[in-house]
Amino acid sequence: MKIAVAGTGYVGLVSGVSFAHIGHNVTCVDVDEKKVELMKKGKSPIYESGLEELMVKNKERLDYTTDYKSAYANADVIFIAVGTPEKDDGSADLSYVYDVCEQIAQSIIKDTVVVIKSTVPVGTNDKIASFFKEKMAKKNINVAVVSNPEFLAQGTAVRDTLYAPRIVIGVEDEWAEKIMDNLYAPFLKEPYNQVLLKMDKRVSAEMTKYASNNFLALKISFVNEIANLCEKLGANIEDVTKGMGLDPRIGDKFLRAGIGYGGSCFPKDTKALHHLSKEFDSELSLVRDTIEINKRQKVKLFYQAYNDFNGNLEDKKVAILGVTFKPGTDDLREAPSIDNVKLLLNHGVDITVFDPVGLDNFKKIFGDKVKYEDSVESAILDKDIVFIMTEWPEIINFPLENYSKLMKTPIIYDGRNCYNINEAKKIKRLQYKSVGRKFIK
Ligand code: UGA
């Protein structure tokens, strides 16, 4: 089957490469010439484990181009996977999606299935279907719009796509359903064994995506609030979540307490669903609270330190370990490190940062306002305070006793609970504050 994918971000490129991997011929379309040239050489413009290997392995079935006209004209199925950034009022900006729809309408010469993979507000797929109906009426060409939300997470995107627990599609045209069945058939077999869940309304598929992301965000905010209370009561959040997670009705995933969720998805999707619910006069108050709790949680470490030092942080030398919103990615979008570094800079703090892959992106935001080091060791040397913002293996595996040896005063605020609390107790001089666990002083 011939597939075109519009947009080569995390969703578009990983999906395109995965379709090529299961045997389809895929053309990835992007407006950025430089990115296209890079991908033609088998290089990925994004940091994603296993992606380049698959790009190289499947290169005979993969093409990259800026020439959308011929890519769309030759395709049986076109996936739209362009960005839907957040607007100032929290709603999603759909201009990139509609630009691609316009280009598709201009380019196609036969009946075509257009699949929306970008996360779009509930109801958008139906609007796009009406758009094509109107546009294509004169040309006598049918466009079937299918909603096929994406559930991959950054850092594990390739594995998440190949071995997804479910593929959700909302399809309202019989002929398109057959094509989607054929397209996904290889994923339903060994070794992938995925489940294809078909919904007869596009709007149900769209809602499944939002409800899933919002529920996961809610789970994180819930556990973070419980963790904050645990700190006050002397309980240990890790024991608590272990106990909760053993109940199969709750499950043990997404119960890690910390300094909140970041990334390009949860922050945007919670705001977008909240915005939509208000528009329909059915405000989702749980989602509103999830957003508020997360906002506070992200800057928890700064305020803890601020209070501990009675507001006197100016003369402190601080190391920030980890700047990306989670490990396994170079993405800084909505990362707690950004909010904390801004607050620390406002208080005149001397900051050194370390991250195994995120420093280039961090430099684009903070330039020479902070110092950069390429190891944990060099970052923490002679510092007064360390903030841990991302649980990279390089940080988790760094011996706790070395903080005591290398820092001027070994004070750690660990936002991702990287270290064993009983180990921390044994280290001389160490002051260790993590999330939802006893403070070691
Ligand atoms: C998320 C979803 O997990 C994917 O299923 C979805 O497809 C994707 O959004 C999307 O809509 O495109 P992603 O944002 O890449 O994926 O990352 P996650 O692994 O979900 O982590 C999001 C944030 O939650 C991170 O900042 C992470 O540190 C935080 N988190 C996660 C916690 O604080 N605690 C947890 O237990 C789990």
Tab-separated table of C-alpha atoms and ligand atoms in Angstrom:
chain	number	residue	atom	x	y	z
A	1	MET	CA	0.000	0.000	0.000
A	2	LYS	CA	1.212	3.526	-0.749
A	3	ILE	CA	1.170	5.837	2.211
A	4	ALA	CA	2.040	9.509	2.564
A	5	VAL	CA	2.662	11.023	5.981
A	6	ALA	CA	2.433	14.793	6.454
A	7	GLY	CA	4.785	15.988	9.189
A	8	THR	CA	7.962	14.326	10.430
A	9	GLY	CA	7.827	15.052	14.147
A	10	TYR	CA	7.673	12.309	16.771
A	11	VAL	CA	4.310	11.026	15.613
A	12	GLY	CA	4.718	11.400	11.852
A	13	LEU	CA	8.216	10.062	11.416
A	14	VAL	CA	7.857	7.153	13.842
A	15	SER	CA	4.516	6.154	12.295
A	16	GLY	CA	5.892	6.437	8.750
A	17	VAL	CA	8.970	4.394	9.547
A	18	SER	CA	6.865	1.774	11.348
A	19	PHE	CA	4.514	1.436	8.365
A	20	ALA	CA	7.548	0.902	6.122
A	21	HIS	CA	8.827	-1.674	8.592
A	22	ILE	CA	5.659	-3.773	8.223
A	23	GLY	CA	5.880	-3.623	4.415
A	24	HIS	CA	4.141	-0.497	3.132
A	25	ASN	CA	5.726	2.091	0.828
A	26	VAL	CA	5.887	5.373	2.665
A	27	THR	CA	6.633	8.934	1.631
A	28	CYS	CA	7.248	11.310	4.509
A	29	VAL	CA	6.420	14.913	3.648
A	30	ASP	CA	7.830	17.934	5.425
A	31	VAL	CA	8.141	21.623	4.576
A	32	ASP	CA	11.678	21.784	5.993
A	33	GLU	CA	14.228	21.066	3.212
A	34	LYS	CA	17.078	20.604	5.688
A	35	LYS	CA	15.153	17.985	7.634
A	36	VAL	CA	14.278	16.168	4.418
A	37	GLU	CA	17.931	16.102	3.327
A	38	LEU	CA	18.954	14.755	6.724
A	39	MET	CA	16.334	11.997	6.653
A	40	LYS	CA	17.320	11.013	3.116
A	41	LYS	CA	20.746	10.232	4.569
A	42	GLY	CA	19.113	7.913	7.108
A	43	LYS	CA	19.479	10.431	9.931
A	44	SER	CA	16.648	11.246	12.302
A	45	PRO	CA	16.004	14.927	13.086
A	46	ILE	CA	14.663	13.863	16.500
A	47	TYR	CA	16.276	11.889	19.315
A	48	GLU	CA	14.322	8.652	19.529
A	49	SER	CA	15.742	5.303	20.501
A	50	GLY	CA	15.789	2.726	17.673
A	51	LEU	CA	14.419	5.097	15.045
A	52	GLU	CA	17.530	5.561	12.887
A	53	GLU	CA	18.116	1.806	12.816
A	54	LEU	CA	14.632	1.293	11.371
A	55	MET	CA	15.097	4.190	8.914
A	56	VAL	CA	18.213	2.512	7.568
A	57	LYS	CA	16.790	-1.019	7.649
A	58	ASN	CA	13.667	-0.052	5.678
A	59	LYS	CA	15.200	2.550	3.386
A	60	GLU	CA	13.997	0.916	0.162
A	61	ARG	CA	10.388	1.472	1.263
A	62	LEU	CA	10.942	4.979	2.630
A	63	ASP	CA	11.111	8.276	0.808
A	64	TYR	CA	11.315	11.834	2.137
A	65	THR	CA	10.227	14.921	0.243
A	66	THR	CA	8.992	18.484	0.315
A	67	ASP	CA	7.044	17.824	-2.901
A	68	TYR	CA	3.657	17.228	-1.297
A	69	LYS	CA	1.800	17.315	-4.625
A	70	SER	CA	3.200	14.091	-6.031
A	71	ALA	CA	3.346	12.427	-2.598
A	72	TYR	CA	-0.375	13.011	-2.020
A	73	ALA	CA	-1.407	12.290	-5.611
A	74	ASN	CA	0.222	8.847	-5.498
A	75	ALA	CA	-0.965	7.816	-2.055
A	76	ASP	CA	-3.810	5.435	-1.188
A	77	VAL	CA	-3.782	6.708	2.364
A	78	ILE	CA	-2.519	10.062	3.663
A	79	PHE	CA	-1.750	10.465	7.355
A	80	ILE	CA	-1.798	13.962	8.818
A	81	ALA	CA	0.642	14.132	11.731
A	82	VAL	CA	1.549	17.811	11.910
A	83	GLY	CA	1.689	19.801	15.137
A	84	THR	CA	-1.312	21.348	16.860
A	85	PRO	CA	0.379	23.815	19.222
A	86	GLU	CA	-1.415	25.487	22.054
A	87	LYS	CA	-2.810	28.988	21.572
A	88	ASP	CA	-2.709	31.627	24.312
A	89	ASP	CA	-6.244	30.774	25.440
A	90	GLY	CA	-5.377	27.050	25.822
A	91	SER	CA	-7.175	25.940	22.645
A	92	ALA	CA	-5.371	24.047	19.872
A	93	ASP	CA	-3.991	25.852	16.823
A	94	LEU	CA	-5.223	23.858	13.818
A	95	SER	CA	-3.680	25.989	11.092
A	96	TYR	CA	-1.016	23.389	10.153
A	97	VAL	CA	-3.650	20.661	9.913
A	98	TYR	CA	-5.852	22.768	7.635
A	99	ASP	CA	-2.857	23.837	5.516
A	100	VAL	CA	-2.192	20.149	4.809
A	101	CYS	CA	-5.896	19.503	4.092
A	102	GLU	CA	-5.820	22.345	1.571
A	103	GLN	CA	-2.711	20.861	-0.079
A	104	ILE	CA	-4.328	17.420	-0.203
A	105	ALA	CA	-7.450	18.855	-1.810
A	106	GLN	CA	-5.295	20.509	-4.477
A	107	SER	CA	-3.156	17.439	-5.141
A	108	ILE	CA	-5.214	14.246	-5.129
A	109	ILE	CA	-6.523	12.746	-8.353
A	110	LYS	CA	-8.385	9.685	-7.031
A	111	ASP	CA	-10.470	8.593	-4.031
A	112	THR	CA	-8.226	8.829	-0.977
A	113	VAL	CA	-8.361	8.020	2.708
A	114	VAL	CA	-7.137	10.877	4.894
A	115	VAL	CA	-6.227	9.778	8.402
A	116	ILE	CA	-5.920	12.334	11.194
A	117	LYS	CA	-3.182	11.322	13.620
A	118	SER	CA	-2.477	14.789	14.986
A	119	THR	CA	-4.205	15.339	18.315
A	120	VAL	CA	-7.086	17.607	17.367
A	121	PRO	CA	-9.974	18.886	19.500
A	122	VAL	CA	-12.957	16.592	19.704
A	123	GLY	CA	-15.198	17.289	16.710
A	124	THR	CA	-12.406	18.375	14.345
A	125	ASN	CA	-12.421	15.187	12.270
A	126	ASP	CA	-16.070	15.756	11.317
A	127	LYS	CA	-15.255	19.357	10.383
A	128	ILE	CA	-12.383	18.126	8.201
A	129	ALA	CA	-14.749	15.613	6.551
A	130	SER	CA	-17.145	18.471	5.697
A	131	PHE	CA	-14.213	20.535	4.405
A	132	PHE	CA	-13.265	17.796	1.925
A	133	LYS	CA	-16.858	17.111	0.921
A	134	GLU	CA	-17.257	20.718	-0.087
A	135	LYS	CA	-13.832	21.035	-1.734
A	136	MET	CA	-13.970	17.798	-3.716
A	137	ALA	CA	-17.604	17.974	-4.868
A	138	LYS	CA	-16.728	19.505	-8.236
A	139	LYS	CA	-13.805	17.151	-8.850
A	140	ASN	CA	-15.909	14.030	-8.262
A	141	ILE	CA	-13.312	12.604	-5.877
A	142	ASN	CA	-14.192	10.976	-2.550
A	143	VAL	CA	-12.163	11.639	0.558
A	144	ALA	CA	-12.869	9.475	3.599
A	145	VAL	CA	-11.654	11.049	6.812
A	146	VAL	CA	-10.586	8.576	9.506
A	147	SER	CA	-9.626	9.423	13.069
A	148	ASN	CA	-6.649	7.382	14.247
A	149	PRO	CA	-5.266	8.948	17.430
A	150	GLU	CA	-1.710	8.283	18.490
A	151	PHE	CA	-0.760	6.832	21.876
A	152	LEU	CA	3.039	6.681	21.573
A	153	ALA	CA	5.214	8.301	24.231
A	154	GLN	CA	8.478	10.103	23.459
A	155	GLY	CA	11.590	8.114	24.226
A	156	THR	CA	9.761	4.818	23.675
A	157	ALA	CA	7.993	5.865	20.496
A	158	VAL	CA	9.234	3.051	18.243
A	159	ARG	CA	8.376	0.279	20.687
A	160	ASP	CA	5.049	1.962	21.549
A	161	THR	CA	4.099	2.044	17.871
A	162	LEU	CA	5.156	-1.485	16.963
A	163	TYR	CA	3.731	-3.069	20.119
A	164	ALA	CA	0.875	-0.716	21.008
A	165	PRO	CA	-1.756	-2.253	23.305
A	166	ARG	CA	-4.449	-0.888	21.000
A	167	ILE	CA	-4.977	0.856	17.678
A	168	VAL	CA	-8.051	3.067	17.767
A	169	ILE	CA	-9.804	4.165	14.606
A	170	GLY	CA	-13.003	6.103	14.105
A	171	VAL	CA	-14.210	5.339	10.604
A	172	GLU	CA	-17.567	6.198	9.061
A	173	ASP	CA	-17.109	5.008	5.446
A	174	GLU	CA	-17.170	1.292	4.607
A	175	TRP	CA	-14.610	1.508	1.794
A	176	ALA	CA	-12.172	3.321	4.037
A	177	GLU	CA	-12.682	0.741	6.783
A	178	LYS	CA	-11.509	-2.013	4.404
A	179	ILE	CA	-8.405	-0.029	3.506
A	180	MET	CA	-7.624	0.612	7.186
A	181	ASP	CA	-8.083	-3.113	7.911
A	182	ASN	CA	-5.520	-3.961	5.213
A	183	LEU	CA	-3.141	-1.269	6.319
A	184	TYR	CA	-3.053	-2.399	9.939
A	185	ALA	CA	-3.377	-6.178	9.275
A	186	PRO	CA	0.377	-6.920	9.740
A	187	PHE	CA	0.309	-5.259	13.170
A	188	LEU	CA	-2.417	-7.629	14.362
A	189	LYS	CA	-0.213	-10.677	13.769
A	190	GLU	CA	2.908	-12.073	15.463
A	191	PRO	CA	5.152	-10.635	16.811
A	192	TYR	CA	3.125	-7.452	17.328
A	193	ASN	CA	-0.285	-8.889	18.306
A	194	GLN	CA	-1.938	-5.499	18.495
A	195	VAL	CA	-5.679	-5.032	18.942
A	196	LEU	CA	-7.582	-2.936	16.406
A	197	LEU	CA	-10.517	-1.170	18.003
A	198	LYS	CA	-12.905	0.289	15.440
A	199	MET	CA	-15.446	2.928	16.360
A	200	ASP	CA	-18.276	3.978	14.068
A	201	LYS	CA	-17.957	7.606	15.064
A	202	ARG	CA	-14.820	9.648	14.518
A	203	VAL	CA	-15.746	11.728	17.562
A	204	SER	CA	-15.507	8.630	19.814
A	205	ALA	CA	-11.940	7.972	18.664
A	206	GLU	CA	-10.997	11.597	19.262
A	207	MET	CA	-12.505	11.498	22.744
A	208	THR	CA	-10.647	8.242	23.533
A	209	LYS	CA	-7.354	10.051	22.956
A	210	TYR	CA	-8.219	13.031	25.153
A	211	ALA	CA	-9.803	10.933	27.886
A	212	SER	CA	-6.698	8.708	27.986
A	213	ASN	CA	-4.164	11.535	28.232
A	214	ASN	CA	-6.285	13.489	30.684
A	215	PHE	CA	-6.775	10.438	32.880
A	216	LEU	CA	-3.025	9.761	32.959
A	217	ALA	CA	-2.328	13.415	33.828
A	218	LEU	CA	-4.984	13.234	36.537
A	219	LYS	CA	-3.391	10.076	37.927
A	220	ILE	CA	-0.037	11.882	38.183
A	221	SER	CA	-1.513	14.979	39.838
A	222	PHE	CA	-3.464	12.795	42.268
A	223	VAL	CA	-0.385	10.876	43.288
A	224	ASN	CA	1.606	14.106	43.639
A	225	GLU	CA	-0.974	15.541	46.016
A	226	ILE	CA	-0.911	12.329	48.046
A	227	ALA	CA	2.918	12.547	48.043
A	228	ASN	CA	2.833	16.094	49.388
A	229	LEU	CA	0.562	14.920	52.187
A	230	CYS	CA	2.838	11.917	52.844
A	231	GLU	CA	5.698	14.360	53.492
A	232	LYS	CA	3.652	16.040	56.210
A	233	LEU	CA	2.497	12.763	57.777
A	234	GLY	CA	5.829	10.951	57.639
A	235	ALA	CA	4.515	8.331	55.193
A	236	ASN	CA	6.530	7.051	52.221
A	237	ILE	CA	4.856	7.572	48.825
A	238	GLU	CA	6.760	4.692	47.270
A	239	ASP	CA	5.336	2.225	49.766
A	240	VAL	CA	1.910	3.778	49.320
A	241	THR	CA	1.914	3.571	45.509
A	242	LYS	CA	3.292	0.030	45.623
A	243	GLY	CA	0.387	-0.905	47.833
A	244	MET	CA	-2.073	0.853	45.551
A	245	GLY	CA	-0.571	-0.535	42.367
A	246	LEU	CA	-0.935	-4.161	43.387
A	247	ASP	CA	-4.681	-3.715	43.104
A	248	PRO	CA	-5.346	-4.579	39.445
A	249	ARG	CA	-8.243	-2.119	39.394
A	250	ILE	CA	-5.740	0.675	40.015
A	251	GLY	CA	-2.643	-0.686	38.267
A	252	ASP	CA	0.965	0.215	39.013
A	253	LYS	CA	1.641	2.487	36.023
A	254	PHE	CA	1.805	6.279	36.142
A	255	LEU	CA	1.901	6.404	39.901
A	256	ARG	CA	5.395	7.892	40.134
A	257	ALA	CA	5.354	10.984	42.320
A	258	GLY	CA	7.613	13.844	41.305
A	259	ILE	CA	7.703	17.432	40.156
A	260	GLY	CA	4.823	17.051	37.742
A	261	TYR	CA	4.236	16.194	34.133
A	262	GLY	CA	5.716	18.111	31.206
A	263	GLY	CA	6.129	17.461	27.499
A	264	SER	CA	4.149	18.418	24.468
A	265	CYS	CA	1.082	16.312	25.264
A	266	PHE	CA	-0.337	16.269	28.790
A	267	PRO	CA	-0.029	20.035	29.402
A	268	LYS	CA	-1.572	20.826	26.017
A	269	ASP	CA	-4.263	18.138	26.051
A	270	THR	CA	-5.464	18.891	29.564
A	271	LYS	CA	-5.812	22.574	28.711
A	272	ALA	CA	-7.513	21.797	25.394
A	273	LEU	CA	-10.080	19.439	26.963
A	274	HIS	CA	-10.735	21.862	29.792
A	275	HIS	CA	-11.240	24.653	27.269
A	276	LEU	CA	-13.620	22.482	25.215
A	277	SER	CA	-15.628	21.392	28.238
A	278	LYS	CA	-16.179	25.031	29.192
A	279	GLU	CA	-17.275	25.827	25.645
A	280	PHE	CA	-19.946	23.163	25.967
A	281	ASP	CA	-20.955	24.459	29.375
A	282	SER	CA	-19.793	21.212	31.046
A	283	GLU	CA	-16.595	22.268	32.775
A	284	LEU	CA	-14.417	19.297	33.746
A	285	SER	CA	-13.445	20.412	37.234
A	286	LEU	CA	-11.184	17.389	37.777
A	287	VAL	CA	-9.153	18.413	34.745
A	288	ARG	CA	-9.049	22.035	35.934
A	289	ASP	CA	-7.632	20.862	39.284
A	290	THR	CA	-5.167	18.509	37.566
A	291	ILE	CA	-3.738	21.494	35.677
A	292	GLU	CA	-3.527	23.652	38.814
A	293	ILE	CA	-1.884	20.940	40.913
A	294	ASN	CA	0.705	20.324	38.203
A	295	LYS	CA	1.513	24.014	37.927
A	296	ARG	CA	2.313	24.146	41.637
A	297	GLN	CA	4.147	20.829	41.673
A	298	LYS	CA	6.560	21.917	38.933
A	299	VAL	CA	8.018	24.681	41.115
A	300	LYS	CA	7.821	22.811	44.398
A	301	LEU	CA	11.592	22.328	44.651
A	302	PHE	CA	12.394	25.981	44.180
A	303	TYR	CA	9.982	27.059	46.913
A	304	GLN	CA	11.245	24.350	49.234
A	305	ALA	CA	14.803	25.628	48.870
A	306	TYR	CA	13.642	29.239	49.090
A	307	ASN	CA	11.963	28.528	52.433
A	308	ASP	CA	14.826	26.409	53.737
A	309	PHE	CA	17.257	29.277	53.078
A	310	ASN	CA	14.852	31.979	54.325
A	311	GLY	CA	14.750	33.564	50.893
A	312	ASN	CA	18.523	33.970	50.710
A	313	LEU	CA	19.607	32.077	47.624
A	314	GLU	CA	21.635	34.868	45.936
A	315	ASP	CA	25.036	33.717	47.057
A	316	LYS	CA	24.362	30.037	46.357
A	317	LYS	CA	25.974	27.938	43.674
A	318	VAL	CA	23.409	25.532	42.281
A	319	ALA	CA	23.631	22.527	39.947
A	320	ILE	CA	20.608	21.380	37.958
A	321	LEU	CA	20.776	17.709	37.003
A	322	GLY	CA	18.491	16.831	34.104
A	323	VAL	CA	16.635	19.421	32.050
A	324	THR	CA	14.411	17.418	29.696
A	325	PHE	CA	10.769	16.771	30.627
A	326	LYS	CA	11.592	13.083	31.046
A	327	PRO	CA	14.517	10.773	30.249
A	328	GLY	CA	15.045	9.316	26.777
A	329	THR	CA	14.273	12.533	24.910
A	330	ASP	CA	15.938	15.876	24.163
A	331	ASP	CA	12.567	17.626	24.429
A	332	LEU	CA	12.275	20.504	26.880
A	333	ARG	CA	8.708	21.489	26.238
A	334	GLU	CA	6.947	22.305	29.524
A	335	ALA	CA	9.876	20.770	31.419
A	336	PRO	CA	9.924	21.685	35.143
A	337	SER	CA	13.615	22.621	34.760
A	338	ILE	CA	12.620	25.720	32.772
A	339	ASP	CA	10.295	27.139	35.450
A	340	ASN	CA	12.780	26.410	38.233
A	341	VAL	CA	15.773	27.884	36.384
A	342	LYS	CA	13.787	31.045	35.591
A	343	LEU	CA	12.920	31.458	39.283
A	344	LEU	CA	16.509	30.768	40.356
A	345	LEU	CA	17.850	33.295	37.832
A	346	ASN	CA	15.375	35.889	39.105
A	347	HIS	CA	16.936	35.376	42.533
A	348	GLY	CA	20.442	35.892	41.215
A	349	VAL	CA	21.576	32.302	41.681
A	350	ASP	CA	24.726	30.977	40.007
A	351	ILE	CA	23.508	27.961	37.962
A	352	THR	CA	25.326	25.055	36.312
A	353	VAL	CA	23.345	22.478	34.338
A	354	PHE	CA	23.967	18.917	33.229
A	355	ASP	CA	21.849	16.747	30.950
A	356	PRO	CA	23.077	13.876	28.741
A	357	VAL	CA	21.152	15.040	25.630
A	358	GLY	CA	19.106	18.159	26.399
A	359	LEU	CA	21.807	20.821	26.694
A	360	ASP	CA	21.698	22.034	23.076
A	361	ASN	CA	17.989	22.761	23.381
A	362	PHE	CA	18.499	24.301	26.820
A	363	LYS	CA	21.126	26.657	25.384
A	364	LYS	CA	18.558	27.886	22.854
A	365	ILE	CA	16.441	29.136	25.783
A	366	PHE	CA	18.999	30.230	28.378
A	367	GLY	CA	22.169	30.890	26.355
A	368	ASP	CA	25.017	32.073	28.584
A	369	LYS	CA	22.779	32.873	31.558
A	370	VAL	CA	23.775	29.486	32.984
A	371	LYS	CA	26.911	27.322	32.816
A	372	TYR	CA	27.004	23.911	31.179
A	373	GLU	CA	28.856	20.735	32.183
A	374	ASP	CA	29.003	17.365	30.468
A	375	SER	CA	29.011	15.135	33.542
A	376	VAL	CA	27.252	14.932	36.896
A	377	GLU	CA	30.614	15.008	38.582
A	378	SER	CA	31.790	18.274	37.036
A	379	ALA	CA	28.345	19.889	37.436
A	380	ILE	CA	28.119	19.312	41.193
A	381	LEU	CA	31.745	20.151	42.043
A	382	ASP	CA	31.906	22.785	44.844
A	383	LYS	CA	28.170	23.508	44.661
A	384	ASP	CA	25.941	24.416	47.590
A	385	ILE	CA	22.708	22.885	46.287
A	386	VAL	CA	21.705	20.281	43.673
A	387	PHE	CA	18.271	20.064	42.070
A	388	ILE	CA	17.414	16.816	40.269
A	389	MET	CA	14.790	17.439	37.595
A	390	THR	CA	14.989	14.366	35.328
A	391	GLU	CA	15.626	10.743	36.239
A	392	TRP	CA	18.320	9.992	33.633
A	393	PRO	CA	20.280	6.739	34.211
A	394	GLU	CA	23.458	8.862	34.375
A	395	ILE	CA	21.993	10.528	37.471
A	396	ILE	CA	20.357	7.468	39.067
A	397	ASN	CA	23.614	5.531	38.745
A	398	PHE	CA	25.780	8.324	40.120
A	399	PRO	CA	26.905	7.258	43.628
A	400	LEU	CA	25.261	9.217	46.411
A	401	GLU	CA	28.440	9.396	48.473
A	402	ASN	CA	30.073	11.415	45.687
A	403	TYR	CA	27.748	14.337	46.384
A	404	SER	CA	29.161	14.424	49.854
A	405	LYS	CA	32.701	14.262	48.522
A	406	LEU	CA	32.355	16.793	45.705
A	407	MET	CA	29.861	19.416	46.828
A	408	LYS	CA	30.662	22.309	49.136
A	409	THR	CA	27.529	21.560	51.140
A	410	PRO	CA	25.786	18.360	50.024
A	411	ILE	CA	22.146	19.459	49.841
A	412	ILE	CA	19.990	17.668	47.273
A	413	TYR	CA	16.428	18.441	46.216
A	414	ASP	CA	15.439	15.393	44.216
A	415	GLY	CA	12.313	15.964	42.128
A	416	ARG	CA	12.282	12.455	40.684
A	417	ASN	CA	13.106	10.258	43.678
A	418	CYS	CA	16.255	8.901	42.038
A	419	TYR	CA	17.862	7.557	45.210
A	420	ASN	CA	17.036	5.002	47.842
A	421	ILE	CA	16.036	6.797	50.995
A	422	ASN	CA	17.791	4.303	53.303
A	423	GLU	CA	21.025	4.723	51.346
A	424	ALA	CA	20.707	8.500	51.663
A	425	LYS	CA	20.434	8.173	55.455
A	426	LYS	CA	23.851	6.502	55.578
A	427	ILE	CA	25.745	9.286	53.796
A	428	LYS	CA	27.517	11.674	56.130
A	429	ARG	CA	26.684	15.400	55.873
A	430	LEU	CA	24.049	14.744	53.201
A	431	GLN	CA	20.771	16.649	53.281
A	432	TYR	CA	18.338	14.965	50.938
A	433	LYS	CA	14.799	16.070	50.153
A	434	SER	CA	12.774	14.045	47.701
A	435	VAL	CA	9.040	13.942	46.901
A	436	GLY	CA	6.626	12.223	49.287
A	437	ARG	CA	9.374	10.719	51.421
A	438	LYS	CA	11.075	11.555	54.688
A	439	PHE	CA	13.511	14.468	54.541
A	440	ILE	CA	17.054	13.461	55.448
A	441	LYS	CA	18.844	16.207	57.345
B	1	UGA	C1	2.094	10.982	26.576
B	1	UGA	C2	1.333	9.653	26.699
B	1	UGA	O1	1.973	8.803	27.661
B	1	UGA	C3	1.236	8.930	25.367
B	1	UGA	O2	0.422	7.761	25.494
B	1	UGA	C4	0.612	9.885	24.337
B	1	UGA	O3	0.516	9.294	23.049
B	1	UGA	C5	1.469	11.143	24.241
B	1	UGA	O4	1.503	11.763	25.530
B	1	UGA	C6	0.846	12.059	23.209
B	1	UGA	O5	-0.296	12.494	23.422
B	1	UGA	O6	1.431	12.251	22.142
B	1	UGA	P1	4.709	11.677	26.559
B	1	UGA	O7	4.231	13.072	26.761
B	1	UGA	O8	5.708	11.417	25.506
B	1	UGA	O9	3.458	10.677	26.243
B	1	UGA	O10	5.375	11.172	27.898
B	1	UGA	P2	4.952	10.345	29.202
B	1	UGA	O11	5.853	9.211	29.342
B	1	UGA	O12	3.519	10.058	29.240
B	1	UGA	O13	5.323	11.387	30.351
B	1	UGA	C7	4.681	12.653	30.453
B	1	UGA	C8	5.110	13.337	31.727
B	1	UGA	O14	4.551	12.697	32.856
B	1	UGA	C9	6.620	13.357	31.971
B	1	UGA	O15	7.004	14.656	32.369
B	1	UGA	C10	6.836	12.363	33.086
B	1	UGA	O16	7.946	12.678	33.892
B	1	UGA	C11	5.541	12.496	33.848
B	1	UGA	N1	5.198	11.283	34.637
B	1	UGA	C12	4.887	10.128	34.019
B	1	UGA	C13	5.167	11.362	36.027
B	1	UGA	O17	5.438	12.433	36.616
B	1	UGA	N2	4.832	10.241	36.744
B	1	UGA	C14	4.516	9.068	36.155
B	1	UGA	O18	4.212	8.095	36.869
B	1	UGA	C15	4.555	9.006	34.757
